[in-house]
Structures are given as C-alpha cells and as structure tokens.
mmCIF file of C-alpha atoms in Angstrom:
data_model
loop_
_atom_site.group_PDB
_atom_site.id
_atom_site.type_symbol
_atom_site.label_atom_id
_atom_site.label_comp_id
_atom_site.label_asym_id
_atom_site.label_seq_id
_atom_site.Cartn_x
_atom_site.Cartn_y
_atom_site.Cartn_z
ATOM 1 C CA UNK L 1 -12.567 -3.176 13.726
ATOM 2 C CA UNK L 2 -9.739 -5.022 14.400
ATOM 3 C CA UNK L 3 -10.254 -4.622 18.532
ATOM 4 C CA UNK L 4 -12.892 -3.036 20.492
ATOM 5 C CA UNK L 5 -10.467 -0.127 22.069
ATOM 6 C CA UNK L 6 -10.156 1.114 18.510
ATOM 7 C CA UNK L 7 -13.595 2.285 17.983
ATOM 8 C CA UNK L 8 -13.932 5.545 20.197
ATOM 9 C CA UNK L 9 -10.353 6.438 18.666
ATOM 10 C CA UNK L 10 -11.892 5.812 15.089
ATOM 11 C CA UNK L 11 -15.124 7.904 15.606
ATOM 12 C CA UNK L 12 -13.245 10.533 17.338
ATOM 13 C CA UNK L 13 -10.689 10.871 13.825
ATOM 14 C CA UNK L 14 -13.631 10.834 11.710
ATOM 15 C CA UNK L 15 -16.107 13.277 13.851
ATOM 16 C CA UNK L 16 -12.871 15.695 13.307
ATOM 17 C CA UNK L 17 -12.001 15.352 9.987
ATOM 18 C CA UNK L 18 -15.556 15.795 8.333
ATOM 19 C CA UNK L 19 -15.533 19.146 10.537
ATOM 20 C CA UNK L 20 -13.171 20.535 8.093
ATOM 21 C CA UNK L 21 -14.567 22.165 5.656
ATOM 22 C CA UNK L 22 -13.733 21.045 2.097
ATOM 23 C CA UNK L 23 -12.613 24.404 0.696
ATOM 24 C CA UNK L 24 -10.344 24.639 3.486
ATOM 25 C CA UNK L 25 -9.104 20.641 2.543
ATOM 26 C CA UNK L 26 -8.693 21.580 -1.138
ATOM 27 C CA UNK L 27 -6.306 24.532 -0.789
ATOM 28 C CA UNK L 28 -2.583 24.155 -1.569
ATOM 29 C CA UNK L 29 -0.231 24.033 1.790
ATOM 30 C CA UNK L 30 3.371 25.528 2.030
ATOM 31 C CA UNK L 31 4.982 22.485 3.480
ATOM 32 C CA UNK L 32 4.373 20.191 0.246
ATOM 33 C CA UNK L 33 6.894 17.604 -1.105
ATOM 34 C CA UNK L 34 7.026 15.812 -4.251
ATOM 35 C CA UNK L 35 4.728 12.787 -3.871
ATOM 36 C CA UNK L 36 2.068 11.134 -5.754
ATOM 37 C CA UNK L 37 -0.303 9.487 -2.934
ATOM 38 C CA UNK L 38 -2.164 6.548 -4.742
ATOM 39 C CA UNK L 39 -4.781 4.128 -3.728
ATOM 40 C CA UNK L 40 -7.745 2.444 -5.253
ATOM 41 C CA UNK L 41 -11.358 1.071 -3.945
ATOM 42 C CA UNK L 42 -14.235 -0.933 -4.148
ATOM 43 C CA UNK L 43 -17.734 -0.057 -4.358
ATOM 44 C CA UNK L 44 -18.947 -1.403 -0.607
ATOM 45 C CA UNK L 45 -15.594 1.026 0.352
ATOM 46 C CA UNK L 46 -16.777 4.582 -1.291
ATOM 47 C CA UNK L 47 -19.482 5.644 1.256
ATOM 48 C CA UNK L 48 -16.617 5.975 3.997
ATOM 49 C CA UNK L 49 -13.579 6.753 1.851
ATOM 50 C CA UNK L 50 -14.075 10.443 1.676
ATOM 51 C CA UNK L 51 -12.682 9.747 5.597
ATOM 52 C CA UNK L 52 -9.556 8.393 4.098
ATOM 53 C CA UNK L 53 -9.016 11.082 1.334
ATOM 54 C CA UNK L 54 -9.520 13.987 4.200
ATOM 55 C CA UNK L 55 -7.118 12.025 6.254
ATOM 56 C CA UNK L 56 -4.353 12.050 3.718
ATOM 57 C CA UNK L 57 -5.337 16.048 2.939
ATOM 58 C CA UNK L 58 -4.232 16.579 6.446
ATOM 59 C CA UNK L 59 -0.939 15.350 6.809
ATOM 60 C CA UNK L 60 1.432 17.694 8.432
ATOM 61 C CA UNK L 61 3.521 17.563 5.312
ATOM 62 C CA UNK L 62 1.237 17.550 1.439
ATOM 63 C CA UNK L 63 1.322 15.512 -1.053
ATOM 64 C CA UNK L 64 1.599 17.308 -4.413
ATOM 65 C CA UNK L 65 -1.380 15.193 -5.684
ATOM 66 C CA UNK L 66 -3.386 12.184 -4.232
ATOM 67 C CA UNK L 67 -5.275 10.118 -6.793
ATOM 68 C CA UNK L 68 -7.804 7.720 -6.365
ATOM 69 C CA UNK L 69 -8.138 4.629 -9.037
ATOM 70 C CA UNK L 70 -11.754 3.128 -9.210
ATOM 71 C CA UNK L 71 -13.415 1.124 -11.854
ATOM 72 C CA UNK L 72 -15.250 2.689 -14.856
ATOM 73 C CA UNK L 73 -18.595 2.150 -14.543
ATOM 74 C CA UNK L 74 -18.497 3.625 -11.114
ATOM 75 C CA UNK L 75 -18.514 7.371 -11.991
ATOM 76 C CA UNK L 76 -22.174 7.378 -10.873
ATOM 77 C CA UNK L 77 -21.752 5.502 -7.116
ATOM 78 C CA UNK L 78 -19.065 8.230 -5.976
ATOM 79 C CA UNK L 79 -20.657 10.300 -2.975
ATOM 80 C CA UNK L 80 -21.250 13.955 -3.408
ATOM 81 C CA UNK L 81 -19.012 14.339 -0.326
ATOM 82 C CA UNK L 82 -15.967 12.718 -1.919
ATOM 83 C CA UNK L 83 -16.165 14.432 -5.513
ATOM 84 C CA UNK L 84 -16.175 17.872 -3.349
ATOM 85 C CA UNK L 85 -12.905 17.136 -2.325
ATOM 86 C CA UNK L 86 -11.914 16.919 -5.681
ATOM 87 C CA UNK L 87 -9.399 19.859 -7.254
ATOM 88 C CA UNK L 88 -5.847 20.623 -7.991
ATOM 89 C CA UNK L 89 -4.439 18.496 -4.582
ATOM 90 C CA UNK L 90 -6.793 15.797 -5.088
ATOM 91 C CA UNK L 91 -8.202 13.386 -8.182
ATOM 92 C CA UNK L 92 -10.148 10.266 -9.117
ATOM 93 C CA UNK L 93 -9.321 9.072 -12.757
ATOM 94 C CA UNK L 94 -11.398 5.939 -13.619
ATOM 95 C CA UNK L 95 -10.113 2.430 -15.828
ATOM 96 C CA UNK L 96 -11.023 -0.674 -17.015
ATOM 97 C CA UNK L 97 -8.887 -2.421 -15.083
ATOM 98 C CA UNK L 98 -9.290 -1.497 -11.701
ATOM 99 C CA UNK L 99 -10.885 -4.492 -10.529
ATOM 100 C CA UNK L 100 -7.941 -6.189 -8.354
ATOM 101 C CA UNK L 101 -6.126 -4.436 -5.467
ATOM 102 C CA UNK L 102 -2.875 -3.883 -7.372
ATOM 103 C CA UNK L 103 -4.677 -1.081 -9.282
ATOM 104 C CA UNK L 104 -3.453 0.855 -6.417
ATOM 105 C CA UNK L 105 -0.051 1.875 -7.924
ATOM 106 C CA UNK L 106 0.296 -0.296 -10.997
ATOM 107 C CA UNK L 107 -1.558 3.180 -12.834
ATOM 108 C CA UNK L 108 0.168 5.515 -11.143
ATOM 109 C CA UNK L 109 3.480 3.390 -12.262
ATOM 110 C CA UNK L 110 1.944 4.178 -15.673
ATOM 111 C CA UNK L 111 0.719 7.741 -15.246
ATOM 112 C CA UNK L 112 3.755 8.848 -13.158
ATOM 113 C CA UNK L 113 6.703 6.973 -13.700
ATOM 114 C CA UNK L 114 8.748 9.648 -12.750
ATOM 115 C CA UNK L 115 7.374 10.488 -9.499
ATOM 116 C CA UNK L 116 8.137 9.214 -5.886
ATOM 117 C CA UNK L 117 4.769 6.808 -5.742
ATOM 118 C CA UNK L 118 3.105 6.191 -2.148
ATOM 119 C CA UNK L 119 0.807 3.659 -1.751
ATOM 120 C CA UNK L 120 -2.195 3.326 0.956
ATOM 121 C CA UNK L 121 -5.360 1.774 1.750
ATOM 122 C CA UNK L 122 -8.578 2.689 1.461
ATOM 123 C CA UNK L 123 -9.803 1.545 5.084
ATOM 124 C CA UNK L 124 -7.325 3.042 7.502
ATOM 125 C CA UNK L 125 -6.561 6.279 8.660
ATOM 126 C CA UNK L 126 -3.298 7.335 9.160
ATOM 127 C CA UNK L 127 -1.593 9.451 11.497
ATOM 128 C CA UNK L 128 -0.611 13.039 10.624
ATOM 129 C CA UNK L 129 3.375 12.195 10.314
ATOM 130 C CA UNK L 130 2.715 9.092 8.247
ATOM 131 C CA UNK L 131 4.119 11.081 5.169
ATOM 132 C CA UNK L 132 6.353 13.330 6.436
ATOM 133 C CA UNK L 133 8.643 9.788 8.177
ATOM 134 C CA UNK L 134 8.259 7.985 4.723
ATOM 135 C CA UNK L 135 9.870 10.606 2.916
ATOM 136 C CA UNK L 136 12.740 11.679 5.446
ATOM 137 C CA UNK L 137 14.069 8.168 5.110
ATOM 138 C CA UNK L 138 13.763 8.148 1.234
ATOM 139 C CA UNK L 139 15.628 11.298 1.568
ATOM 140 C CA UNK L 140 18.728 9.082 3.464
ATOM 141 C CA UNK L 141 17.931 6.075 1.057
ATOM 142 C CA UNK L 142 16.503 7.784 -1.709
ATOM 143 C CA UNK L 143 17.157 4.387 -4.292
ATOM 144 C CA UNK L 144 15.042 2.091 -1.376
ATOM 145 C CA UNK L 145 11.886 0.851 -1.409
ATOM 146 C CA UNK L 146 10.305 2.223 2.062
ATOM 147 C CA UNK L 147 7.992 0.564 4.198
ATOM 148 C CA UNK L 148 6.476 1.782 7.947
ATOM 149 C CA UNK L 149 6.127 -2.082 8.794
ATOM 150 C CA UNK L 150 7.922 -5.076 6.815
ATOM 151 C CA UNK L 151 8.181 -8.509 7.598
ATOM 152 C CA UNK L 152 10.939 -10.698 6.578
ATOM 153 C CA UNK L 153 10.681 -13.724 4.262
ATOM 154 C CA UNK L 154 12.232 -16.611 5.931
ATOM 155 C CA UNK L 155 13.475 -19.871 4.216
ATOM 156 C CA UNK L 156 14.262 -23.265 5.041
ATOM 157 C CA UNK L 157 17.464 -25.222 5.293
ATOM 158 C CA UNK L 158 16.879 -26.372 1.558
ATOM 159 C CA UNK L 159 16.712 -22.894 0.586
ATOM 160 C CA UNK L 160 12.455 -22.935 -0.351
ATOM 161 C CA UNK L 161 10.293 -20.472 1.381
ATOM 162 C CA UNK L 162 8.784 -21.159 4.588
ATOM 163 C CA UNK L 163 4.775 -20.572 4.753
ATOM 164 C CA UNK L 164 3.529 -16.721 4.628
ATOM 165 C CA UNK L 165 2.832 -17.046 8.802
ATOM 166 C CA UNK L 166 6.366 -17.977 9.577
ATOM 167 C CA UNK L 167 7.834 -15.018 7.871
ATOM 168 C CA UNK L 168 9.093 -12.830 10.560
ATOM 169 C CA UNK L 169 12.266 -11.223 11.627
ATOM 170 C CA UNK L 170 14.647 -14.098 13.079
ATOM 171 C CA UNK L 171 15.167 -13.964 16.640
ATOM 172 C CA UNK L 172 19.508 -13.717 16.200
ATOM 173 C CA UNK L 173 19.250 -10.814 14.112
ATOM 174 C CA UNK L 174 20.337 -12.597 11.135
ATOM 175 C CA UNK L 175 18.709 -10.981 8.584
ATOM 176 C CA UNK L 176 18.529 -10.567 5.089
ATOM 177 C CA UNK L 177 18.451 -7.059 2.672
ATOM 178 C CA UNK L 178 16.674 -9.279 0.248
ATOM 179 C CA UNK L 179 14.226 -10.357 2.423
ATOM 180 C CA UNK L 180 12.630 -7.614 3.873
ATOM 181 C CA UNK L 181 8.761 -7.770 2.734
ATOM 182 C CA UNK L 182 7.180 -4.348 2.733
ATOM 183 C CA UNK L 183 3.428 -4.439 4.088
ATOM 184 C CA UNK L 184 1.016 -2.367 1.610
ATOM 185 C CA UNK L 185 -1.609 -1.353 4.435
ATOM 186 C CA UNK L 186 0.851 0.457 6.602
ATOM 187 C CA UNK L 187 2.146 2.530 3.704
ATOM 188 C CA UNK L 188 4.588 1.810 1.015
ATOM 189 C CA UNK L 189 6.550 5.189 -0.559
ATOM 190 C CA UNK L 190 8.439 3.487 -4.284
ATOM 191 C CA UNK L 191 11.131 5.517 -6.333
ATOM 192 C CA UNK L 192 10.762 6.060 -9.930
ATOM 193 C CA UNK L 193 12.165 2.728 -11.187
ATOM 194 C CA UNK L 194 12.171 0.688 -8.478
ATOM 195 C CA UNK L 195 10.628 -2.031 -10.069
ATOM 196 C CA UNK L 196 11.120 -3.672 -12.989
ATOM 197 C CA UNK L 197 8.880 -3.577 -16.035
ATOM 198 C CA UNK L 198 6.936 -6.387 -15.524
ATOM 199 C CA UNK L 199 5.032 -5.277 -12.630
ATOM 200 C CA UNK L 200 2.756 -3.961 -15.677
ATOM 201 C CA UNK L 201 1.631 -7.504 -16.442
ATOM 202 C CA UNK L 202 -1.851 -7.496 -15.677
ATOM 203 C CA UNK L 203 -2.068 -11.178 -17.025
ATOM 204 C CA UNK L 204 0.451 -12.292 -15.175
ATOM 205 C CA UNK L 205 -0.346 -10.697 -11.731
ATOM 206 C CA UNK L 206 -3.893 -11.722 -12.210
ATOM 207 C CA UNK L 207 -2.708 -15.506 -13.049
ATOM 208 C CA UNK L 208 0.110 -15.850 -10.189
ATOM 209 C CA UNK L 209 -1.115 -13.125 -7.252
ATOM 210 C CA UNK L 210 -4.623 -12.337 -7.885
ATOM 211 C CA UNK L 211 -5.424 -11.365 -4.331
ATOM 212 C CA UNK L 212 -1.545 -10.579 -3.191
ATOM 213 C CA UNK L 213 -0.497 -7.417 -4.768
ATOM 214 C CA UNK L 214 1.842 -6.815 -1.724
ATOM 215 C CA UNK L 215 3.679 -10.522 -3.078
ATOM 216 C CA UNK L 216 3.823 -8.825 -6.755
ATOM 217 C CA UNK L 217 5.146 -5.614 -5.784
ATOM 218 C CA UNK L 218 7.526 -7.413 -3.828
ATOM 219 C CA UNK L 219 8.244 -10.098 -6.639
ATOM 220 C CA UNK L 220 8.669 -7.246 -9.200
ATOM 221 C CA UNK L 221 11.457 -5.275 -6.993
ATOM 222 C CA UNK L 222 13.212 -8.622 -6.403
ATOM 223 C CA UNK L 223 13.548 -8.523 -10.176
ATOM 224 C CA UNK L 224 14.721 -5.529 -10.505
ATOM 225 C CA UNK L 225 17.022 -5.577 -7.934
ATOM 226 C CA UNK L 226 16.223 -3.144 -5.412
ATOM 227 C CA UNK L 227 15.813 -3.145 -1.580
ATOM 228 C CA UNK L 228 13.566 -2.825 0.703
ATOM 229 C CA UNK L 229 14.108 -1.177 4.153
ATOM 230 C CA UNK L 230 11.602 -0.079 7.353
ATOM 231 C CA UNK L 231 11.460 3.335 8.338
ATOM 232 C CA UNK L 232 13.430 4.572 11.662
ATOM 233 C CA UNK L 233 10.614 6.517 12.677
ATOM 234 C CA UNK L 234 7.291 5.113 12.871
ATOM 235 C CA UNK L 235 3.918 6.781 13.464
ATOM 236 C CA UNK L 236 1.453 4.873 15.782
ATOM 237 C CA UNK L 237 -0.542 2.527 14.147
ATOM 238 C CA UNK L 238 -2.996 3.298 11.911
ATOM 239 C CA UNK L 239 -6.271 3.258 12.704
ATOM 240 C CA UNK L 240 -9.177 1.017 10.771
ATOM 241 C CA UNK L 241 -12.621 3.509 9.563
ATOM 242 C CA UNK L 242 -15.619 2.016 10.909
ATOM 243 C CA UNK L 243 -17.533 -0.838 8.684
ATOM 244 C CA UNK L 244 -15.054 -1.527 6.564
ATOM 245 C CA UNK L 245 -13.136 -4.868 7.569
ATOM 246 C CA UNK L 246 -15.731 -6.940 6.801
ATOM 247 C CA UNK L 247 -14.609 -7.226 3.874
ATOM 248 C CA UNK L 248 -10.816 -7.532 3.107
ATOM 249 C CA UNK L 249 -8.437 -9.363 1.683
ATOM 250 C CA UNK L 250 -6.098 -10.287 4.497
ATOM 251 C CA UNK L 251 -9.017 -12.383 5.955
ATOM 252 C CA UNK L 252 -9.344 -14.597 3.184
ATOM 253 C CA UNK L 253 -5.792 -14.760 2.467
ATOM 254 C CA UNK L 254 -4.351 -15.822 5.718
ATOM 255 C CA UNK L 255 -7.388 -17.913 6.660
ATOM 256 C CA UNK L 256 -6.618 -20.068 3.665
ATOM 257 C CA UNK L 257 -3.199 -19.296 3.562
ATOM 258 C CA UNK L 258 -3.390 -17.944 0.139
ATOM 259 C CA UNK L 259 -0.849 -15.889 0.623
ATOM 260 C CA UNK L 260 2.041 -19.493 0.897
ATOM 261 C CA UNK L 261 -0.138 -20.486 -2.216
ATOM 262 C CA UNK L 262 0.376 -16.994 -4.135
ATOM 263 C CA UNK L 263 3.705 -17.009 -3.047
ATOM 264 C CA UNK L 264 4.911 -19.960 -4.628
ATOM 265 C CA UNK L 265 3.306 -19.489 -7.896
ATOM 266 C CA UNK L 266 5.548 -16.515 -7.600
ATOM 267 C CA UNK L 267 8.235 -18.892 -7.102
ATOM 268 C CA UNK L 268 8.209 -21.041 -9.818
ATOM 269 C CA UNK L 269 7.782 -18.246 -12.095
ATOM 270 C CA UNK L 270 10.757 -16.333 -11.021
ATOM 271 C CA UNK L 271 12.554 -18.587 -9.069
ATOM 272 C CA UNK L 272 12.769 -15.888 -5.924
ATOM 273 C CA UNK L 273 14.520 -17.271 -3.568
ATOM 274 C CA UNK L 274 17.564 -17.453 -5.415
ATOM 275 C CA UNK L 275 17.559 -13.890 -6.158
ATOM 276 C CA UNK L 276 16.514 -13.246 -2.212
ATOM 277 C CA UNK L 277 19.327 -15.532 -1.299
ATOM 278 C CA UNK L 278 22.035 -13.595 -3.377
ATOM 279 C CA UNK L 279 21.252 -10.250 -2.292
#
C-alpha cells in the first residue's frame, strides 16, 4: 500500500465486491458502451485479481467485454473464483507472449483493432465512474488518446529530454499537445488507430522499453501522430488491492531511473523530441 490511510478503504472495496454474487456480476447491464477493457497479469498477481475484474464488472457504465491477457502455461494457476466470473461480459485468452507488461493492449490492438481499447492495471481498483469520464471525453475528442492523469515531457534548452522525474506540467502554463504523457495505471481509453503500426514490434519494445510500456505506447502515438489529452472529469484516485505493490514496476523503474534510460533508447530510435517539438 502506497500509505497507511489506504488500507481500511481497500478492505472495505474488496469485503463489498466479493459479496456480489458472480451470477449477478456476469449478467449483461442496460447502460453498456462500446469498449474493450484490457489488462494483463502475473502469476504472484492472480490470487487477488478476481478483486480487480469484479471492480471493472461494476462500473456504473459496462464495458461490452473485459479481457484478461496471461501467459500460456498459466491456464492451471487461475483461481476458481476468477474463472467463475468468466462469460459473455468477461474473458481470459492466453499467449506466448505475455510475459512483459505491454501485453496489456498490444493483443487487444491485434484482436480488436477496431474497437475503442481501455487499458488498466491489475493492482488497483477503480472507482465506479472511472469508465463512464473516459468515454464522455472521447465522445468530445473522439480522435484523442485519453488519459485520467498525464504528465508532461519536459525538455531542455538544447531541445533533449529532461530526466523521467522532471517531467511535469510547467509552472507558466506553457505547455505542449505533444507532450502530454498519458499514465497507464490510472487508465488509458485508445481509438482504433491511434497508434501507428509499430507498436506491434515485440522485438523492438522488448530491446528499447522492456519495463516501460507506458514510454512505448507513448513513443508509438508520437509516430503516428496523435494526441494525447487528460480528462475534465476525474474520479478519486484509485485505490491499490492489498499485497500487491511489492512487486511493481514503478519501484524499480524510478529507483534506478530506468524510465530516463528507456526513454532515451526511445530517443535515438525515433528521434522524439523532434516530433514532440513540432506538434
């Protein structure tokens, strides 16, 4: 947990949710919109993640599918209480190559690539408009990228990147369209061809951003020329499930600053911050 005063709000959300019962959780709801919910795991992850999956089943406004990605060769470590959720509303397909985090929506790209994609995490549970204020603002700026938090890539005078810790929003305002870094863990909702083929890579992403999918998603729209924007309305922050930071990413990235490192490989390859700088 990521502070102390979250804990009695996460054991409250998950004492409610696995009240429901699943037959109730796997019936179709009227207020449904057409989204693909996507997210992928890891094996110390799948005890807890039926929390997560009943989470996003409860969302005042319904996906038309959620699908889970995990790694073949896990078809026999997947609780009894998450394959019960399982039906029309809610799937796990397994692959080969789900072993990195950008597994998350790089499948679904494939699967669905004419769906409205929205990608989530599998230790956080969010709050019941999290869907329903990422898709009213794709409705306004349906051709966006949408993010519920963002920060924004900042450069210095000679034009080259600044360190992943220094990129926030300038204090004058200044900012730039090009810039604007969705963050994967709050939610991210992507229009059909919002990125640009490459994103398919799986060399590439696994030689340049191994541990930075949020970078490569990011990279890949740069390409393709399409922007990224923060919602107007926000739900509260989303809450972490119990025993599940201790492992994660974001630890290992910013306390080796892996993400500047990723980053610039990114760089060199594409040469980003000219297209940033154009936009």
């Amino acid at each position: 947990m990521k502070a102390l005063k979250e804990l009695p709000l996460s054991i409250g959300m998950s004492l409610r949710l696995l009240s429901i019962p699943s037959k109730r959780l796997k019936a179709r709801r009227g207020n449904e919109v057409p989204v693909v919910i996507s997210l992928t795991s890891i094996p110390s992850r799948l005890r807890t993640l039926q929390l997560v999956i009943r989470n996003l089943l409860v969302q005042n406004t319904s996906p038309k599918k959620i699908v889970l990605w995990l790694e073949t060769g896990l078809e026999d470590q997947v609780p009894s209480g998450l394959t019960k959720l399982t039906g029309k509303r809610f799937e796990i397909r397994f692959s080969d190559e789900c072993s990195s985090s950008h597994s998350k929506l790089i499948h679904a790209l494939a699967a669905y690539p004419n769906e409205v994609i929205v990608t989530c995490d599998d230790d956080f549970l969010y709050r019941s408009n999290w869907l329903s204020f990422l898709y009213s603002e794709h409705l306004e700026n349906p051709g966006c990228i949408i993010a519920h938090k963002t920060w924004h890539i900042n450069h210095d005078s000679h034009g080259d990147p600044l360190p992943y810790k220094q990129w926030k929003y300038p204090q004058d305002d200044e900012t730039n369209p090009g810039a604007v870094y969705p963050l994967g863990a709050y939610g991210v909702l992507y229009p059909p061809g919002s990125l640009h083929e490459e994103v398919l890579n799986r060399e590439r992403f696994m030689r340049l951003a191994p541990k930075a999918d949020d970078h490569w998603f990011k990279a890949m729209s740069l390409l393709k020329g399409t922007r990224s924007i923060q919602t107007t309305l926000r739900p509260k922050e989303p809450i972490p499930v119990i025993n599940t930071q201790e492992i994660a990413l974001k630890k290992e990235n910013l306390g080796e600053d892996k993400n500047t490192v990723q980053w610039q490989s990114l760089e060199d390859q594409y040469r980003l911050s000219d297209i940033i700088l154009d936009f």
